[in-house]
Structure formats: structure tokens, C-alpha cells
Amino acid sequence: MSAEAADPGAPLRRRSRPRIDLRRLGRVALRGPVSRDRLPDAISHVAEAHRAHHPDADLTILRRAYVLAESSHRGQMRKSGEPYITHPLAVTLILAELGAETTTLTASLLHDTVEDTEVTLDQVKEQFGDEVCYLVDGVTKLEKVDYGAAAEPETFRKMLVATGNDVRVMSIKLADRLHNMRTLGVMRPEKQARIAKVTRDVLIPLAERLGVQALKTELEDLVFAILHPEEYEETRALIAAATGPDDPLETIADNVTHTLRDAGISAEVLIRPRHFVSVHRVRRKRGELRGTDFGRLLVLVGEDADCYAVLGELHTCFTPVISEFKDFIAAPKFNLYQSLHTAVVGPEGAVAEVLIRTHRMHKVAEAGVVALGNPYAQDPAAPPQTEPSDERADPTRPGWLSRLLDWQESATDPDTFWTTLRDDLAQDREITVFRTDGGTLGLPAGASCVDAAYAQYGDLAHTAIGARVNGRLATLSTVLSDGDTVQLLLAQDTASGPSPDWLDHVRTPAARIAITGWLTDHPDEAKPDPETADATGPGTRGEPAAATEREAPARNRSGPRPTGVVVDDPNAQVRLAGCCTPVPPDELTGFVVRGGAVTVHRRECPAVAAMQEIGRAPVAASWADGEGRESDAGCRVTLVAESFGRPRLLADLTEAIATADAAIVSATVEPPSEQRVRHTYTLRLPDAAGLPGLMRAMRDVAGVYDVSRAQHPAPTG
């Protein structure tokens, strides 16, 4: 199906001016150059739209950009048969109607010159300056000759990196794709489908994140027409059948207008038709459509306070549907969107959805970052900068874009980048969590403490052992909610690494790439020996399954065995078992495990009996020289505290541990059962001699009735 012929926005979309006749523009463009003091007729529509938003704009640079674009593209034709210059003209008109400033429009006119003509970036820079040159370079595709099959993903990577420094790059790309989608009907069906899928998976989510709803909705409809022609035709028929003089929204709109007028509130009440994809989604959600499902009421006011005044009148004079109320003014969406959403019951029980916003909010809702103009223009009222900055402060650079730019550096493989980009963009909601140091982290909805750890600490998060969420100990797999306060707990042992199970809980590409990279580089450490795993299983670190680490402090795989332990084989590597964490003066025994290493247990550990039952021969082990001391790094031990639940218990236990000069490596708190709470701590002590005193200090904490060394059941396999 021809996307251009489908024109899915035509039946209901109200435009400020009719669609421009590109063939007529093409004929105008072929007339050749014009005098220096006159604006070319071919861009008169662009000038008109631009002046509507920027009355004082200097159009001289637009005239020069058009002259260069027209002369360089002269003789080139589009597949539709129109002169090629009609494409940059149409793209520029789209941006002009959205309110883009002059620099963006200049770059838009020139956006294909470097890619498709003999014009060079140096020429663009010389004639139009650094900013225009940067924007043109940002949207210029990489050559397939140089990149082969990786050209498309690497072009998008280049574009996104450029967007990170100037969001206007992506504005031009989105307008460019919209015009190409409008004229996609001349392509072969298979190429239409390929371009539509990339638009659906990458460009539409980017338009959503940049808040450019006017482009996003039309792109959605054009993609819908190509990829789902049958559902598209059904939706078109439904909309056509619902269009008539007896629109129930008209009646409700009149009632709302009179209500607000009687209340003395100056407001404009409009009917905002839903676009095709929106109607299709409502139909899938509700089944049979109501007469009011084909549009929504839009109430525009002057000030923020007027939005709430309108809301109060509507909820007073109409029956509100409370479940439909959302306040995106007090809590804006991550894509700059602000509005009040509600629904009211009109005559004869008709339910109408209502959007309430100021005129400024409406402009931003439609045009997103485009409506913000030039985010880098120096505010005349702002004090001059005394020191030059190497980075340009971009107020429009949201958290999702910063995260994307961070993880793409690690995704060096084009296929990995392309797949991860699509997955990342498929996550359509964002939350904000607060750090205990006062900072914030922007994360996708559904993110866990693992994601927060990598967002805050990068690769240092490999040593994460747990978290406190809103002041309470939590596992790393805990899913965070908007507004949570999170404190990440890291192990002092920098040699430790992530568990493979963390991959089950991550939502951010940066965390997934970092964890996968570490596991790939450390295959032996990523998979614990079954002989040393405790019966709690290979769970996520920071959960009960791994609160006691599988291997205590001796992680030096290639170096000598830890000081203080002697086994029969002097060349064997020695590991202290995590299931029982032996410390002097515990009696020891060991077993040879995979790779020839010897894992040392306490003799009373259940794992010892289990190993002997399956025929494993014990290896004699003892503390060196009978000194009962380990290396300068101290010793590690796992303790279990049984207590009655009470406020501040965890804080008091933590203080007692710190007072005894012990460091917490990991900690878990099981859910209370019959008012009893079980705490498991893996601790590092400077000297094993301090263990009895530490256990006494913990027992002295009010509410604690027992503290014991960890004794995990032996593995059965």
C-alpha cells in the first residue's frame, strides 16, 4: 500500500495550512537563481510558517541556504519524479510549522548536500558557520562502501552521539523520515516494509522521547498503513462511519465551554481527534468503541493556575472518572510533556477524556524539543561566563539520552548496538530515584537495584552486595519505583564480580553490557564450583542465596594460597569455603575441587560429611604455625543473628558490628516470621581473635537472642 496515498491524517487532522503541492514547488525550483534582494518563491511557504513563530527572524541566511541547495541538487530527481530540491524544502517546511528556529531550518535545507552532492562540510562551515555545519554532519549518512551492512546502525550511532551534543540533529532526522514516509509509495513493497520497521523500532520511540508528538503520531499512522494494512482499513472505516453531525463530543464541548465561561475562566475548548493508531489501541482495549472514543477535549488556558481552576470546575459541575485523572504538570513526563488528564461524564452517560494545558504547554506537547528553539543561545539577561567550558550545557538532554550515550560506547559491535538500541527504545516509561547524597538517577520503569548500581558507579558496581531502599535493606533484584531513595552497598573486596543471575534483573543496556563483559572475561569465576556452593543456591548476590559468598577472602587465583592455611599439596591453591567461613582456631579439612584447588571447610560443616558420602577423599589442612592468624587483609566470617523484630534493630546491629571494628561485606534480612527476624552477615575482621567479642557485642543488642556461626546444609549433588 502506498503510504502517500493512504494519507492517514487527512480525515481528522486539522492543519494550519493545506499540504504543499511538491510538483508545483519543483517547477518553481527549476526556474533558476533569483536576485539577491528577493526571497525565492519556492521557499515562500517556509518563510510564512517561520515568521508565524519567529516574527523577527532574519530570512537572509535561508535564502542563501536555498540557493546553495537548489544549485547543488539541480538535475537530481526523486523516485517519485519530482526534482530532488522538493525534499529538503518539504523537510524544512515541517520543521518551520513546528516552530524551529532559523539555524535548524538552514541546516535542514542543506541536510542532503554533503551526502548527495559535491558540496563539502568545509564549504558549509565557511558559508554558514559551525552550528549549521555540525547539524548537517550529524544527519549525513555513512557510506555503505566503507561500512557495508553496518552502515545503517553505525549511521544511527553517529546521529545519536551528535544528538547528545545538539538535539536539533534528531529533529532534522525525524522531519526527514516523515517526508520520506509520506512519499514511500513509489518504493517496492519489501523496501517499504523494511523502512517502516526501522521507523517503528527506532525513529518513533525517539520522537516520543524528544516530545515531538506531531511527528510521532503521523509516523505511527504511516507505519500502521504499511505494516498492518487490513487493520488500518478497518480503522479508517470506523472513523469514517463515526464522522457526522451528531458528534457527542460537540455536545460535551459546548457544555464545558459554558461552564468555564460562567466561572469566569478564559479558556479555549477544542475537539482533538484521535489519530488512526490511537483509535486502534482504544478499540483493542475496550472492544466496541463509543462515540466519544474518536477524540478528546482539549482545554487551553493562559496560566498554570488556570489549569487547576478548570479541573476544579469540571469535577464540580460534571461527574469525574477519578481513575482517569493524571497530573503531568506537577510531575512532567521525561519527554517534557505537561498536561492535566481527566475524564467526565456528559449527557446520556457519555464519557469524554479531557486534556487541560496552557498554550505554552500545548506547543511543547506538539513540538517537544523543537519548540524550545536554540537551547545553546546565550541568554542576554544571564551573566557572561568567566571561564570557557569544554562541554555545552544542554538543558534538553534527558536522562535516557545520557544513558544511551554511555552504553553505546561499550557496544562496539554494530549488531549488538542495533539490537540493544531497539530494546532500550522499547521501554517507554522512566522513573527517577534519589541517591542518599542528594543526587538523582533516571532509570527506565522496571529497573532494579542492579541497574541503579551501574548507573551510579559504572564498573565499580561489579562489587555490589545489596542496597537500602527507602532506608530498609533490600536485595539487588528489588524493582525500584518512582521516587524511591536508594543507597547501594559495595564490597570492600574489589576482586569480586557480578553473578550471572543479575542478568535476570537488569533493564538498562549499560548494566547488561557491563555484566556480560565481566562474565565473559572471567568464565571460571562466573560459575561457582558445586562443591563449594551453599545449599541456598546460586541466587543473586545480595539475596539470601548469596549473602554468604561462595568463596571467602582468598580470591587470588594465580597467586599463592592465603597466608595462614597449610595443606598437604604445597603447590595447590587454597580457598576458604563460603558455606562455613572458617577462621582460626577452627579445625579444618579440605577437598580437591575443579582445577586442582583445595577448598577448606570447618570440620563440623555439613559439606564435609556430604563430600565423604560421595567418595571425596579429604585433604589435611591446618592453620600455619598455629598462630591462628590470616593475612593482613584479615579474616572473613558469616554470622547469623536471631532476634525479635523492633524499630531500629538493624541500625543498632550495624553499629555494634562497626564498634567491634568489623566491616560488613554482605547482609540479608529475611522477612519476619511470627515477630522473629533472621539476619545473616558476612563480615571481615582484622583478626580472628576478635570474633568472640564481636558475637558478644551483637548478642548484647536489645532484641537479639542468639548469634551463631553460619551452618548451611550440604549440597546434595
XYZ file of C-alpha atoms in Angstrom:
717
model
C 0.000 0.000 0.000
C 1.213 3.478 -0.786
C 1.825 5.421 2.394
C 1.461 8.658 0.476
C -1.877 7.640 -0.974
C -3.093 6.412 2.405
C -2.629 9.866 3.936
C -3.873 8.569 7.306
C -4.023 12.012 8.875
C -6.322 13.508 6.272
C -9.833 12.706 7.570
C -9.468 14.222 11.042
C -6.175 16.089 11.360
C -6.659 19.838 11.426
C -3.705 21.568 9.847
C -2.859 25.238 9.858
C -2.355 25.147 6.076
C -3.011 22.615 3.292
C -0.404 20.104 2.163
C 2.036 21.795 -0.186
C 1.977 20.808 -3.865
C 5.514 19.452 -4.304
C 5.247 19.285 -8.088
C 4.479 22.997 -8.204
C 7.426 23.673 -5.889
C 9.549 21.582 -8.209
C 8.608 23.715 -11.192
C 9.367 26.871 -9.206
C 12.729 25.429 -8.187
C 13.671 24.784 -11.799
C 13.335 28.445 -12.747
C 16.901 29.033 -11.690
C 18.542 31.586 -9.395
C 16.826 34.731 -8.188
C 18.070 38.186 -7.411
C 19.983 38.722 -4.228
C 17.390 41.033 -2.695
C 14.400 38.744 -3.172
C 13.368 35.554 -1.352
C 12.948 32.650 -3.800
C 9.304 31.826 -4.456
C 9.962 28.147 -3.734
C 10.557 28.825 -0.013
C 7.816 31.391 0.473
C 5.770 28.790 2.395
C 8.739 28.103 4.639
C 9.188 31.817 5.268
C 5.491 32.246 6.070
C 5.484 29.364 8.554
C 8.758 30.534 10.126
C 7.578 34.107 10.587
C 4.400 32.820 12.285
C 6.597 31.554 15.147
C 9.532 33.983 14.846
C 8.244 37.336 13.530
C 11.664 38.988 13.714
C 13.637 36.187 12.070
C 16.286 37.194 9.520
C 15.495 35.237 6.354
C 18.702 36.169 4.515
C 20.515 33.000 5.599
C 17.559 30.882 4.463
C 17.742 32.441 1.015
C 21.467 31.670 0.778
C 20.940 28.089 2.008
C 18.178 27.536 -0.540
C 20.302 28.874 -3.388
C 23.160 26.508 -2.475
C 20.829 23.530 -2.008
C 18.934 24.163 -5.270
C 22.072 24.634 -7.337
C 23.838 21.588 -5.867
C 20.800 19.287 -6.232
C 19.911 20.616 -9.720
C 19.417 17.736 -12.125
C 18.764 15.197 -9.361
C 15.290 13.641 -9.252
C 13.445 11.694 -6.583
C 11.995 8.265 -7.308
C 8.573 9.932 -7.295
C 9.627 12.006 -10.338
C 9.910 15.353 -8.534
C 13.067 17.477 -8.519
C 15.193 16.484 -5.522
C 15.083 20.006 -4.066
C 11.436 19.383 -3.155
C 12.597 17.002 -0.412
C 14.753 19.436 1.630
C 12.058 22.070 1.065
C 9.360 19.764 2.476
C 11.535 18.747 5.450
C 12.254 22.401 6.201
C 8.556 23.272 5.980
C 7.705 20.531 8.504
C 10.211 21.979 10.966
C 9.097 25.558 10.276
C 5.494 24.646 11.094
C 6.688 23.149 14.385
C 8.446 26.406 15.267
C 12.089 25.508 14.663
C 14.500 28.426 14.758
C 16.492 29.727 11.784
C 19.674 27.690 12.330
C 17.718 24.424 12.268
C 15.884 25.436 9.095
C 19.149 26.419 7.420
C 20.693 23.043 8.205
C 17.510 21.317 7.091
C 17.707 22.900 3.634
C 21.301 21.683 3.370
C 20.920 18.322 5.109
C 21.470 16.198 1.975
C 24.006 18.371 0.173
C 27.131 16.801 1.679
C 25.701 13.298 1.323
C 24.393 13.547 -2.259
C 26.262 16.388 -3.984
C 29.771 17.776 -4.393
C 29.304 20.233 -1.501
C 31.733 19.582 1.360
C 31.425 20.167 5.082
C 34.197 22.735 4.851
C 32.109 24.723 2.377
C 29.066 24.552 4.645
C 31.159 25.655 7.613
C 32.746 28.521 5.677
C 29.423 29.871 4.387
C 27.074 29.130 7.307
C 29.158 28.654 10.438
C 29.996 25.910 12.917
C 26.486 25.174 14.172
C 24.950 24.601 10.753
C 27.969 22.501 9.781
C 27.576 20.372 12.934
C 23.879 19.750 12.254
C 24.462 18.832 8.608
C 27.286 16.478 9.558
C 25.111 14.893 12.252
C 22.415 13.787 9.792
C 24.769 12.794 6.962
C 24.716 9.038 6.387
C 27.832 6.887 6.416
C 28.786 5.300 3.112
C 27.877 1.638 2.510
C 31.099 1.348 0.542
C 33.019 1.932 3.763
C 30.752 0.218 6.299
C 28.846 -2.438 4.341
C 25.937 -3.951 6.278
C 26.955 -1.935 9.356
C 26.267 1.370 7.585
C 22.727 1.788 8.907
C 23.385 1.000 12.607
C 26.623 2.992 12.568
C 24.818 5.926 10.939
C 22.281 5.886 13.756
C 25.070 5.641 16.317
C 26.756 8.676 14.756
C 23.443 10.536 14.718
C 22.678 9.735 18.361
C 26.132 10.809 19.509
C 25.655 14.080 17.622
C 22.193 14.429 19.210
C 23.792 14.135 22.624
C 25.586 17.400 21.907
C 22.765 19.063 19.978
C 19.196 17.717 19.972
C 18.416 19.620 16.770
C 20.232 16.875 14.846
C 17.474 14.396 15.673
C 14.773 16.989 14.952
C 16.014 17.220 11.359
C 16.264 13.433 11.065
C 12.685 12.950 12.276
C 11.323 15.501 9.798
C 13.421 13.895 7.058
C 11.966 10.465 7.839
C 8.412 11.837 7.978
C 8.625 13.248 4.452
C 10.237 10.040 3.186
C 7.424 8.024 4.772
C 4.821 10.287 3.162
C 6.293 9.513 -0.262
C 7.200 5.882 0.342
C 4.588 4.551 -2.066
C 6.987 4.637 -5.025
C 9.222 2.046 -3.338
C 8.956 -1.728 -3.683
C 6.690 -3.280 -1.009
C 9.580 -5.101 0.656
C 11.588 -1.880 0.940
C 8.537 -0.045 2.269
C 8.225 -2.700 4.983
C 11.929 -2.541 5.888
C 11.927 1.236 6.234
C 8.630 1.160 8.148
C 10.028 -1.356 10.659
C 13.106 0.768 11.365
C 10.821 3.777 11.736
C 8.625 1.852 14.164
C 11.500 0.449 16.236
C 13.845 3.456 16.350
C 12.501 6.749 14.974
C 9.039 6.712 16.556
C 10.400 5.954 20.061
C 12.965 8.744 19.595
C 10.194 11.162 18.548
C 8.279 10.140 21.681
C 11.301 10.695 23.921
C 12.006 14.100 22.398
C 8.336 15.017 22.848
C 7.689 15.732 19.154
C 4.151 14.334 19.195
C 3.129 15.960 15.918
C 5.768 13.943 14.072
C 5.336 10.824 16.178
C 1.591 10.453 15.572
C 1.840 10.881 11.808
C 4.779 8.475 11.624
C 2.753 5.936 13.604
C -0.161 6.190 11.183
C 2.065 5.857 8.120
C 3.811 2.801 9.585
C 0.416 1.354 10.562
C -0.803 1.698 6.960
C 2.230 -0.180 5.597
C 2.757 -2.936 8.165
C -0.901 -3.605 9.059
C -2.965 -2.676 6.003
C -6.042 -4.714 6.977
C -6.326 -3.258 10.489
C -5.620 0.158 9.019
C -8.518 -0.120 6.576
C -10.841 -1.342 9.351
C -9.874 1.656 11.481
C -10.330 4.028 8.552
C -13.833 2.655 8.019
C -14.701 3.052 11.703
C -13.532 6.674 11.719
C -15.406 7.443 8.507
C -18.596 5.927 9.934
C -18.268 7.938 13.150
C -17.802 11.236 11.312
C -21.136 13.046 11.173
C -23.232 15.904 12.530
C -24.230 14.074 15.738
C -20.843 14.024 17.428
C -21.381 13.517 21.199
C -18.098 15.336 21.852
C -19.585 18.502 20.339
C -22.346 18.496 22.951
C -19.929 17.961 25.834
C -17.571 20.616 24.445
C -20.414 23.150 24.381
C -21.332 22.309 27.981
C -17.702 22.659 29.084
C -17.386 25.998 27.277
C -20.495 27.414 29.005
C -19.374 26.051 32.385
C -15.978 27.729 32.175
C -17.450 30.958 30.847
C -19.896 31.103 33.772
C -16.987 30.531 36.151
C -15.091 33.455 34.632
C -12.264 31.301 33.294
C -10.895 32.348 29.925
C -10.305 29.115 28.010
C -10.397 27.699 24.510
C -12.190 24.350 24.197
C -11.315 22.246 21.155
C -12.126 18.753 19.950
C -8.898 16.892 19.319
C -9.496 13.896 17.006
C -7.529 10.760 17.749
C -5.156 9.580 15.055
C -5.546 6.159 13.485
C -3.210 4.219 15.770
C -4.788 5.786 18.861
C -8.274 4.703 17.745
C -6.935 1.224 17.008
C -5.430 0.967 20.517
C -8.651 2.112 22.183
C -10.570 -0.462 20.177
C -8.229 -3.270 21.234
C -8.510 -2.150 24.870
C -12.293 -1.674 25.053
C -13.679 -3.773 22.260
C -16.686 -1.874 20.973
C -15.980 1.841 20.534
C -18.159 4.593 21.994
C -18.965 7.766 20.121
C -16.613 9.749 22.357
C -13.680 7.382 21.765
C -12.775 9.007 18.450
C -11.446 12.181 20.052
C -10.699 14.075 23.237
C -11.462 17.540 24.501
C -8.530 19.944 24.695
C -8.853 22.935 27.018
C -6.215 25.657 26.536
C -5.674 28.387 29.137
C -3.185 31.141 29.847
C -1.513 30.213 33.155
C -0.616 27.084 35.102
C -3.023 28.020 37.892
C -5.859 28.232 35.356
C -5.333 24.538 34.548
C -6.237 23.581 38.102
C -9.127 26.069 38.125
C -10.538 24.356 35.016
C -10.053 20.960 36.639
C -11.943 22.088 39.739
C -14.890 23.383 37.705
C -15.091 20.210 35.624
C -15.004 17.946 38.678
C -17.625 20.135 40.379
C -20.083 20.512 37.506
C -19.625 17.077 35.899
C -19.229 13.585 37.292
C -15.493 12.840 37.098
C -13.976 9.444 36.350
C -11.376 9.546 39.107
C -9.317 6.631 37.763
C -8.579 8.667 34.620
C -7.026 11.635 36.463
C -3.299 12.230 35.932
C -1.269 15.314 36.811
C 1.607 15.747 34.366
C 2.037 19.408 35.319
C 3.284 18.804 38.845
C 5.183 15.730 37.612
C 6.075 16.236 33.912
C 6.858 13.249 31.741
C 10.505 12.613 30.892
C 9.876 13.970 27.363
C 8.899 17.498 28.554
C 5.151 16.773 28.290
C 2.899 18.668 30.705
C -0.871 18.462 30.950
C -3.734 17.532 33.234
C -5.674 14.452 32.142
C -9.170 13.691 33.376
C -12.464 12.270 32.142
C -16.007 13.460 32.831
C -19.456 12.028 32.239
C -21.584 14.129 29.895
C -25.250 13.949 28.865
C -26.730 10.473 28.487
C -23.719 8.932 30.220
C -21.178 9.731 27.502
C -17.636 9.754 28.906
C -15.210 12.269 27.441
C -11.476 12.400 28.081
C -10.210 15.942 28.712
C -6.701 17.378 28.365
C -6.028 20.668 30.175
C -2.889 22.681 29.466
C -1.584 26.167 28.794
C -0.865 27.386 25.267
C 2.847 27.074 26.013
C 2.415 23.509 27.250
C 0.453 22.695 24.117
C 3.225 23.996 21.900
C 5.789 21.874 23.734
C 3.454 18.852 23.711
C 3.217 19.066 19.928
C 6.765 20.075 19.021
C 8.803 18.869 22.039
C 12.430 19.957 21.893
C 11.781 21.764 18.597
C 9.573 24.240 20.472
C 12.456 25.187 22.771
C 14.270 26.962 19.951
C 18.047 27.122 20.152
C 18.982 25.635 23.544
C 22.524 26.987 23.187
C 21.731 30.624 22.519
C 23.187 32.881 25.174
C 20.513 34.468 27.338
C 21.123 38.245 27.228
C 19.958 38.520 30.835
C 22.362 35.824 32.029
C 25.774 36.846 33.410
C 28.645 36.185 30.989
C 30.736 33.077 31.590
C 34.124 33.893 33.006
C 35.658 30.568 32.057
C 35.131 28.753 28.777
C 33.620 25.294 29.089
C 34.651 22.304 27.001
C 31.087 20.996 27.152
C 27.951 22.765 26.042
C 25.275 22.645 28.724
C 22.200 21.232 27.003
C 19.001 21.755 29.015
C 17.165 19.417 26.649
C 19.442 16.410 27.188
C 17.304 13.993 29.226
C 18.440 11.062 31.334
C 17.531 8.422 28.756
C 19.801 10.078 26.187
C 22.699 10.275 28.633
C 22.275 6.574 29.427
C 22.135 5.712 25.737
C 25.328 7.620 25.034
C 27.052 5.862 27.922
C 26.203 2.299 26.955
C 26.771 2.725 23.214
C 30.471 3.233 23.920
C 30.626 -0.339 25.241
C 28.597 -1.810 22.362
C 31.415 -1.803 19.831
C 29.809 -4.484 17.661
C 27.219 -2.940 15.254
C 24.783 -5.841 15.671
C 24.941 -5.584 19.458
C 24.422 -1.838 19.264
C 21.482 -2.159 16.858
C 19.721 -4.868 18.896
C 20.344 -3.125 22.209
C 19.177 0.221 20.835
C 15.833 -1.255 19.787
C 15.410 -2.960 23.151
C 16.270 0.222 25.015
C 13.857 2.341 22.995
C 11.071 -0.201 23.544
C 10.982 0.858 27.213
C 8.519 3.702 27.136
C 8.442 4.929 30.748
C 11.060 6.440 33.019
C 11.366 6.776 36.776
C 13.535 8.972 38.987
C 15.148 7.584 42.126
C 17.059 9.599 44.705
C 20.539 8.886 45.994
C 21.413 9.398 49.625
C 23.989 12.017 48.644
C 21.241 14.212 47.189
C 21.687 13.266 43.535
C 19.150 11.553 41.310
C 19.204 8.668 38.856
C 16.939 8.465 35.814
C 16.056 4.846 35.050
C 13.543 3.022 32.863
C 10.414 1.730 34.580
C 11.025 -1.743 35.992
C 14.689 -1.057 36.753
C 16.209 -2.852 39.721
C 18.895 -2.020 42.250
C 21.377 -3.664 39.867
C 20.530 -1.019 37.250
C 20.869 1.734 39.847
C 24.275 0.405 40.905
C 25.693 0.517 37.376
C 24.050 3.880 36.675
C 25.768 5.380 39.728
C 29.082 3.525 39.909
C 29.776 2.103 36.444
C 32.109 -0.910 36.531
C 32.632 -0.459 40.277
C 29.103 -1.859 40.615
C 30.589 -5.300 39.936
C 31.236 -5.398 43.706
C 27.633 -4.547 44.711
C 26.303 -6.765 47.505
C 22.976 -5.185 48.370
C 21.082 -1.954 48.800
C 18.954 0.072 51.130
C 15.720 1.218 49.528
C 13.898 3.914 51.482
C 16.113 3.106 54.467
C 15.486 -0.658 54.520
C 17.866 -3.392 53.433
C 16.848 -4.798 50.055
C 18.160 -7.343 47.594
C 19.792 -6.254 44.369
C 16.874 -7.732 42.448
C 14.421 -5.311 44.093
C 12.453 -3.374 41.470
C 12.549 0.358 42.120
C 9.571 2.710 41.994
C 9.418 6.350 41.025
C 10.585 8.484 43.957
C 12.415 5.741 45.882
C 15.602 6.590 47.757
C 18.342 4.044 47.128
C 21.743 3.517 48.733
C 23.964 0.908 47.074
C 26.209 -1.268 49.236
C 29.571 -2.280 47.731
C 32.008 -4.921 48.939
C 35.468 -3.873 50.003
C 36.871 -6.784 48.030
C 37.367 -5.194 44.612
C 38.240 -8.572 43.075
C 34.656 -9.809 43.423
C 32.323 -9.727 40.457
C 28.691 -9.964 39.420
C 26.568 -13.081 39.451
C 25.107 -14.388 36.173
C 21.710 -14.154 37.872
C 21.969 -10.369 37.811
C 21.127 -10.541 34.114
C 17.626 -11.666 35.106
C 17.011 -8.357 36.862
C 18.560 -5.683 34.636
C 16.627 -3.345 32.345
C 19.346 -0.904 31.293
C 21.720 -1.749 28.430
C 24.685 -0.270 30.302
C 24.255 -2.745 33.162
C 23.630 -5.698 30.839
C 26.685 -4.941 28.697
C 28.930 -4.447 31.746
C 27.786 -7.670 33.435
C 28.037 -9.711 30.235
C 31.516 -8.335 29.578
C 32.725 -9.227 33.079
C 31.296 -12.740 32.902
C 32.909 -13.260 29.500
C 36.294 -12.114 30.818
C 36.002 -14.239 33.996
C 34.410 -17.539 32.938
C 35.846 -19.505 35.867
C 34.681 -17.039 38.490
C 31.237 -16.657 36.956
C 30.361 -20.311 37.621
C 30.792 -21.478 41.217
C 32.094 -24.950 41.955
C 29.211 -27.200 43.014
C 31.374 -28.486 45.857
C 31.612 -25.046 47.435
C 28.167 -23.683 46.669
C 25.899 -23.454 49.682
C 22.510 -25.044 49.615
C 20.787 -21.725 49.348
C 21.563 -21.995 45.623
C 23.142 -19.760 43.015
C 20.924 -16.789 43.669
C 21.576 -13.161 43.015
C 24.244 -11.701 45.231
C 22.701 -9.588 47.910
C 19.811 -12.084 48.234
C 19.723 -14.871 50.836
C 21.088 -17.257 48.188
C 24.416 -15.481 48.216
C 24.591 -13.493 51.402
C 27.396 -15.817 52.383
C 29.785 -15.655 49.486
C 30.825 -18.883 47.835
C 34.484 -18.185 48.418
C 35.889 -16.191 51.265
C 38.667 -13.734 51.006
C 41.294 -15.685 49.123
C 40.408 -14.702 45.536
C 43.943 -14.676 44.217
C 43.563 -17.430 41.604
C 47.013 -17.091 40.125
C 48.964 -16.136 43.207
C 49.992 -18.101 46.308
C 47.493 -19.646 48.715
C 46.277 -17.389 51.547
C 48.724 -16.942 54.405
C 47.857 -18.988 57.477
C 46.497 -22.183 55.823
C 48.645 -25.241 55.168
C 47.529 -28.253 53.091
C 49.330 -31.438 52.046
C 49.929 -30.199 48.493
C 52.228 -27.147 48.812
C 51.515 -26.041 45.208
C 47.738 -26.138 45.430
C 45.622 -23.010 45.502
C 43.562 -22.782 48.690
C 40.047 -21.431 49.031
C 38.154 -20.873 52.255
C 34.648 -22.279 51.839
C 31.873 -19.715 51.849
C 29.375 -22.145 53.366
C 31.091 -22.161 56.770
C 33.741 -19.359 56.504
C 36.425 -20.970 58.704
C 38.557 -18.729 60.900
C 41.235 -19.578 63.480
C 41.150 -21.594 65.649
C 38.535 -23.728 63.780
C 39.619 -27.265 62.968
C 39.971 -27.659 59.210
C 39.661 -30.211 56.462
C 39.826 -29.752 52.709
C 38.740 -31.304 49.417
C 40.217 -31.054 45.934
C 37.779 -29.336 43.556
C 37.751 -28.417 39.878
C 41.066 -27.093 38.593
C 43.091 -28.721 41.377
C 42.301 -26.103 44.005
C 41.644 -27.165 47.609
C 38.539 -25.841 49.333
C 38.941 -25.693 53.101
C 35.954 -26.212 55.430
C 35.376 -26.283 59.156
C 35.304 -29.949 60.214
C 31.744 -29.655 61.541
C 30.493 -28.141 58.286
C 27.675 -30.276 56.765
C 29.504 -30.099 53.430
C 32.325 -32.261 54.863
C 30.004 -35.197 55.565
C 28.355 -34.769 52.161
C 31.722 -34.867 50.373
C 32.766 -38.011 52.212
C 29.448 -39.697 51.397
C 30.073 -39.286 47.672
C 33.594 -40.680 47.992
C 35.675 -37.500 48.041
C 38.983 -38.015 49.856
C 39.723 -35.344 52.497
C 42.918 -33.307 52.377
C 44.644 -32.467 55.649
C 44.601 -28.726 56.374
C 45.623 -26.622 59.346
C 46.445 -23.108 60.364
C 50.091 -22.245 59.690
C 52.416 -22.229 62.681
C 49.415 -22.495 64.980
C 49.308 -18.736 65.122
C 45.624 -18.530 64.373
C 46.018 -15.523 62.126
C 45.392 -14.866 58.476
C 46.924 -12.302 56.156
C 46.963 -8.572 56.629
C 43.614 -8.498 54.832
C 42.038 -10.061 57.947
C 39.541 -12.899 58.005
C 36.018 -13.315 56.780
C 33.204 -14.948 58.736
C 29.451 -15.395 58.332
C 27.239 -14.869 61.385
C 23.516 -15.410 61.837
C 21.646 -13.210 64.319
C 18.209 -14.336 65.554
C 16.105 -11.543 67.023
C 12.665 -10.216 67.757
C 11.505 -7.507 65.392
C 11.582 -3.924 66.619
C 12.282 -0.426 65.242
C 15.966 0.497 64.737
C 17.101 -3.105 65.255
C 19.091 -3.140 62.021
C 20.720 0.195 62.821
C 21.727 -0.980 66.295
C 23.179 -4.247 64.982
C 25.135 -2.395 62.318
C 26.500 -0.015 64.970
C 27.569 -2.932 67.169
C 29.394 -4.532 64.251
C 31.146 -1.269 63.393
C 32.142 -0.711 67.042
C 33.822 -4.138 67.018
C 35.954 -2.934 64.076
C 34.322 -5.359 61.634
C 33.330 -4.479 58.079
C 30.091 -5.728 56.524
C 30.790 -7.498 53.228
C 27.190 -8.558 52.654
C 23.981 -8.695 54.636
C 20.493 -10.075 54.217
C 17.397 -9.840 56.359
C 14.751 -12.484 55.880
C 11.069 -11.472 56.060
C 9.774 -11.515 59.678
C 8.083 -14.727 60.790
C 5.999 -14.675 63.992
C 7.748 -11.445 65.030
C 11.136 -13.113 64.676
C 13.782 -11.822 62.270
C 16.851 -13.652 60.948
C 19.866 -11.556 59.902
C 22.801 -13.049 58.011
C 26.044 -11.075 57.838
C 29.291 -11.844 56.061
C 31.902 -9.785 57.907
C 35.597 -9.022 57.587
C 37.545 -8.832 60.844
C 41.093 -7.511 61.154
C 41.933 -10.502 63.384
C 40.128 -13.767 64.130
C 40.805 -13.210 67.812
C 38.137 -10.528 67.794
C 35.360 -12.928 66.747
C 34.164 -13.905 70.268
C 33.968 -10.256 71.307
C 32.041 -9.375 68.140
C 29.497 -12.134 68.760
C 29.057 -10.960 72.379
C 28.523 -7.372 71.206
C 25.856 -8.500 68.770
C 24.112 -10.611 71.453
C 24.023 -7.550 73.721
C 21.848 -5.646 71.237
C 18.303 -5.409 72.592
C 16.012 -7.936 70.944
C 18.802 -10.268 69.757
C 18.507 -13.658 71.451
C 21.153 -15.657 69.560
C 24.215 -15.133 67.359
C 25.921 -18.150 65.768
C 28.350 -19.096 63.047
C 26.624 -19.915 59.749
C 25.994 -23.622 59.181
C 24.490 -24.164 55.736
C 23.150 -27.588 54.702
C 25.462 -29.529 52.477
C 24.863 -29.667 48.747
C 23.220 -32.865 47.559
C 24.798 -33.108 44.073
